[in-house]
Amino acid sequence: MNIPLYACLDCHHEWLEQKLYCSKCLSDNQVEQRIEGRGIVYSHTTIYAAPEKLQALSPYVIVCINIRKGMRLSARCSNTDIKIGDTVSIVDVTDGAYIAKKEDVTWEH
């Protein structure tokens, strides 16, 4: 699944979340692109004491993914046997949250 990447047309800074202005040069001259939602697990944690809205999912895993050099994205992971260095792909967006799934192959970015 492809995910949005935003880029400033003035200073070429890139970021993953939608903003009104570039955080580097404050320009509002930006464009949305789509990139592959795939990366390497940088860190992870298992949530046992979930907020009320997510209690039915508990326990669940949150991963921090290196998507591109210098860019990390958080997602809920459908696998509980996740390790740092595993390759994951974004497979869905649910209630504004990315859902990632572990891949059987390694990926270098």
PDB file of C-alpha atoms in Angstrom:
ATOM      1  CA  MET A   1       0.000   0.000   0.000  1.00  0.00           C
ATOM      2  CA  ASN A   2       1.315   3.434  -0.853  1.00  0.00           C
ATOM      3  CA  ILE A   3       1.273   6.180   1.763  1.00  0.00           C
ATOM      4  CA  PRO A   4       1.425   9.976   1.390  1.00  0.00           C
ATOM      5  CA  LEU A   5       4.715  11.855   1.488  1.00  0.00           C
ATOM      6  CA  TYR A   6       4.699  15.643   1.451  1.00  0.00           C
ATOM      7  CA  ALA A   7       7.485  17.708  -0.079  1.00  0.00           C
ATOM      8  CA  CYS A   8       8.218  21.422  -0.009  1.00  0.00           C
ATOM      9  CA  LEU A   9       8.682  22.756  -3.516  1.00  0.00           C
ATOM     10  CA  ASP A  10      10.869  25.602  -2.213  1.00  0.00           C
ATOM     11  CA  CYS A  11      13.436  23.873   0.060  1.00  0.00           C
ATOM     12  CA  HIS A  12      12.775  20.198  -0.890  1.00  0.00           C
ATOM     13  CA  HIS A  13      12.211  19.148   2.739  1.00  0.00           C
ATOM     14  CA  GLU A  14      10.033  16.007   3.036  1.00  0.00           C
ATOM     15  CA  TRP A  15       7.686  14.794   5.777  1.00  0.00           C
ATOM     16  CA  LEU A  16       4.998  12.143   6.345  1.00  0.00           C
ATOM     17  CA  GLU A  17       2.137  14.010   8.029  1.00  0.00           C
ATOM     18  CA  GLN A  18      -0.018  16.663   6.385  1.00  0.00           C
ATOM     19  CA  LYS A  19       0.862  20.213   7.472  1.00  0.00           C
ATOM     20  CA  LEU A  20      -0.125  23.712   6.412  1.00  0.00           C
ATOM     21  CA  TYR A  21       3.491  24.898   6.232  1.00  0.00           C
ATOM     22  CA  CYS A  22       6.938  23.383   5.738  1.00  0.00           C
ATOM     23  CA  SER A  23       8.609  23.063   9.143  1.00  0.00           C
ATOM     24  CA  LYS A  24      11.992  23.933   7.616  1.00  0.00           C
ATOM     25  CA  CYS A  25      11.269  27.105   5.607  1.00  0.00           C
ATOM     26  CA  LEU A  26       7.596  27.876   6.511  1.00  0.00           C
ATOM     27  CA  SER A  27       6.543  27.802   2.851  1.00  0.00           C
ATOM     28  CA  ASP A  28       3.033  26.689   1.961  1.00  0.00           C
ATOM     29  CA  ASN A  29       4.246  25.634  -1.503  1.00  0.00           C
ATOM     30  CA  GLN A  30       4.066  21.849  -1.148  1.00  0.00           C
ATOM     31  CA  VAL A  31       3.023  18.751  -3.037  1.00  0.00           C
ATOM     32  CA  GLU A  32       1.699  15.358  -1.964  1.00  0.00           C
ATOM     33  CA  GLN A  33       3.389  12.300  -3.441  1.00  0.00           C
ATOM     34  CA  ARG A  34       2.830   8.596  -2.797  1.00  0.00           C
ATOM     35  CA  ILE A  35       5.598   6.261  -1.600  1.00  0.00           C
ATOM     36  CA  GLU A  36       5.727   2.574  -0.838  1.00  0.00           C
ATOM     37  CA  GLY A  37       4.577   1.926   2.738  1.00  0.00           C
ATOM     38  CA  ARG A  38       7.351  -0.503   3.525  1.00  0.00           C
ATOM     39  CA  GLY A  39      10.238  -0.324   5.961  1.00  0.00           C
ATOM     40  CA  ILE A  40      12.354  -1.789   8.725  1.00  0.00           C
ATOM     41  CA  VAL A  41      11.234  -2.066  12.354  1.00  0.00           C
ATOM     42  CA  TYR A  42      13.272   0.409  14.425  1.00  0.00           C
ATOM     43  CA  SER A  43      11.505  -0.336  17.713  1.00  0.00           C
ATOM     44  CA  HIS A  44       8.322  -1.923  19.029  1.00  0.00           C
ATOM     45  CA  THR A  45       6.233  -2.276  22.135  1.00  0.00           C
ATOM     46  CA  THR A  46       3.285  -4.389  23.195  1.00  0.00           C
ATOM     47  CA  ILE A  47       0.301  -2.564  24.671  1.00  0.00           C
ATOM     48  CA  TYR A  48      -1.469  -4.505  27.430  1.00  0.00           C
ATOM     49  CA  ALA A  49      -3.311  -1.643  29.174  1.00  0.00           C
ATOM     50  CA  ALA A  50      -5.100  -0.174  26.175  1.00  0.00           C
ATOM     51  CA  PRO A  51      -7.337   2.886  26.095  1.00  0.00           C
ATOM     52  CA  GLU A  52     -11.046   2.080  26.268  1.00  0.00           C
ATOM     53  CA  LYS A  53     -11.510   2.432  22.499  1.00  0.00           C
ATOM     54  CA  LEU A  54      -8.813  -0.209  21.809  1.00  0.00           C
ATOM     55  CA  GLN A  55      -9.333  -2.601  24.733  1.00  0.00           C
ATOM     56  CA  ALA A  56     -10.817  -5.263  22.446  1.00  0.00           C
ATOM     57  CA  LEU A  57      -7.497  -5.392  20.547  1.00  0.00           C
ATOM     58  CA  SER A  58      -5.323  -5.743  23.652  1.00  0.00           C
ATOM     59  CA  PRO A  59      -2.638  -6.915  23.705  1.00  0.00           C
ATOM     60  CA  TYR A  60      -1.443  -5.344  20.451  1.00  0.00           C
ATOM     61  CA  VAL A  61       1.925  -4.312  19.047  1.00  0.00           C
ATOM     62  CA  ILE A  62       2.973  -0.804  18.026  1.00  0.00           C
ATOM     63  CA  VAL A  63       5.998  -0.554  15.730  1.00  0.00           C
ATOM     64  CA  CYS A  64       8.193   2.383  14.797  1.00  0.00           C
ATOM     65  CA  ILE A  65       9.282   1.877  11.184  1.00  0.00           C
ATOM     66  CA  ASN A  66      12.175   3.406   9.253  1.00  0.00           C
ATOM     67  CA  ILE A  67      10.346   4.287   6.028  1.00  0.00           C
ATOM     68  CA  ARG A  68      13.050   6.452   4.449  1.00  0.00           C
ATOM     69  CA  LYS A  69      16.355   7.831   5.625  1.00  0.00           C
ATOM     70  CA  GLY A  70      15.482  10.140   8.507  1.00  0.00           C
ATOM     71  CA  MET A  71      11.758   9.317   8.419  1.00  0.00           C
ATOM     72  CA  ARG A  72       9.947   7.090  10.872  1.00  0.00           C
ATOM     73  CA  LEU A  73       6.327   6.100  11.031  1.00  0.00           C
ATOM     74  CA  SER A  74       4.299   4.481  13.821  1.00  0.00           C
ATOM     75  CA  ALA A  75       1.818   1.709  13.077  1.00  0.00           C
ATOM     76  CA  ARG A  76      -0.148  -1.000  14.788  1.00  0.00           C
ATOM     77  CA  CYS A  77       1.294  -4.378  13.783  1.00  0.00           C
ATOM     78  CA  SER A  78      -0.826  -7.434  13.117  1.00  0.00           C
ATOM     79  CA  ASN A  79       2.032  -9.752  14.149  1.00  0.00           C
ATOM     80  CA  THR A  80       3.002 -10.365  17.774  1.00  0.00           C
ATOM     81  CA  ASP A  81       6.335 -12.048  16.953  1.00  0.00           C
ATOM     82  CA  ILE A  82       7.919  -8.854  15.616  1.00  0.00           C
ATOM     83  CA  LYS A  83      11.638  -8.062  16.097  1.00  0.00           C
ATOM     84  CA  ILE A  84      13.833  -5.036  15.485  1.00  0.00           C
ATOM     85  CA  GLY A  85      15.136  -5.302  11.937  1.00  0.00           C
ATOM     86  CA  ASP A  86      12.077  -7.113  10.559  1.00  0.00           C
ATOM     87  CA  THR A  87      10.592  -5.862   7.294  1.00  0.00           C
ATOM     88  CA  VAL A  88       6.978  -4.668   7.477  1.00  0.00           C
ATOM     89  CA  SER A  89       4.488  -3.230   5.006  1.00  0.00           C
ATOM     90  CA  ILE A  90       1.576  -0.924   5.603  1.00  0.00           C
ATOM     91  CA  VAL A  91      -1.499  -2.924   4.606  1.00  0.00           C
ATOM     92  CA  ASP A  92      -4.383  -0.735   5.794  1.00  0.00           C
ATOM     93  CA  VAL A  93      -5.458   2.455   7.536  1.00  0.00           C
ATOM     94  CA  THR A  94      -8.052   1.987  10.291  1.00  0.00           C
ATOM     95  CA  ASP A  95      -9.500   4.935  12.232  1.00  0.00           C
ATOM     96  CA  GLY A  96      -6.564   7.068  11.049  1.00  0.00           C
ATOM     97  CA  ALA A  97      -3.952   4.527  12.208  1.00  0.00           C
ATOM     98  CA  TYR A  98      -1.604   2.674   9.902  1.00  0.00           C
ATOM     99  CA  ILE A  99      -1.752  -1.133  10.135  1.00  0.00           C
ATOM    100  CA  ALA A 100       1.492  -2.979   9.350  1.00  0.00           C
ATOM    101  CA  LYS A 101       2.163  -6.623   8.602  1.00  0.00           C
ATOM    102  CA  LYS A 102       5.466  -8.458   8.930  1.00  0.00           C
ATOM    103  CA  GLU A 103       6.986  -9.710   5.683  1.00  0.00           C
ATOM    104  CA  ASP A 104       8.931 -12.934   5.323  1.00  0.00           C
ATOM    105  CA  VAL A 105      11.682 -11.252   3.297  1.00  0.00           C
ATOM    106  CA  THR A 106      14.189  -8.568   4.276  1.00  0.00           C
ATOM    107  CA  TRP A 107      14.153  -5.206   2.580  1.00  0.00           C
ATOM    108  CA  GLU A 108      16.962  -2.686   2.282  1.00  0.00           C
ATOM    109  CA  HIS A 109      16.101   0.954   1.740  1.00  0.00           C
TER     110      HIS A 109
END
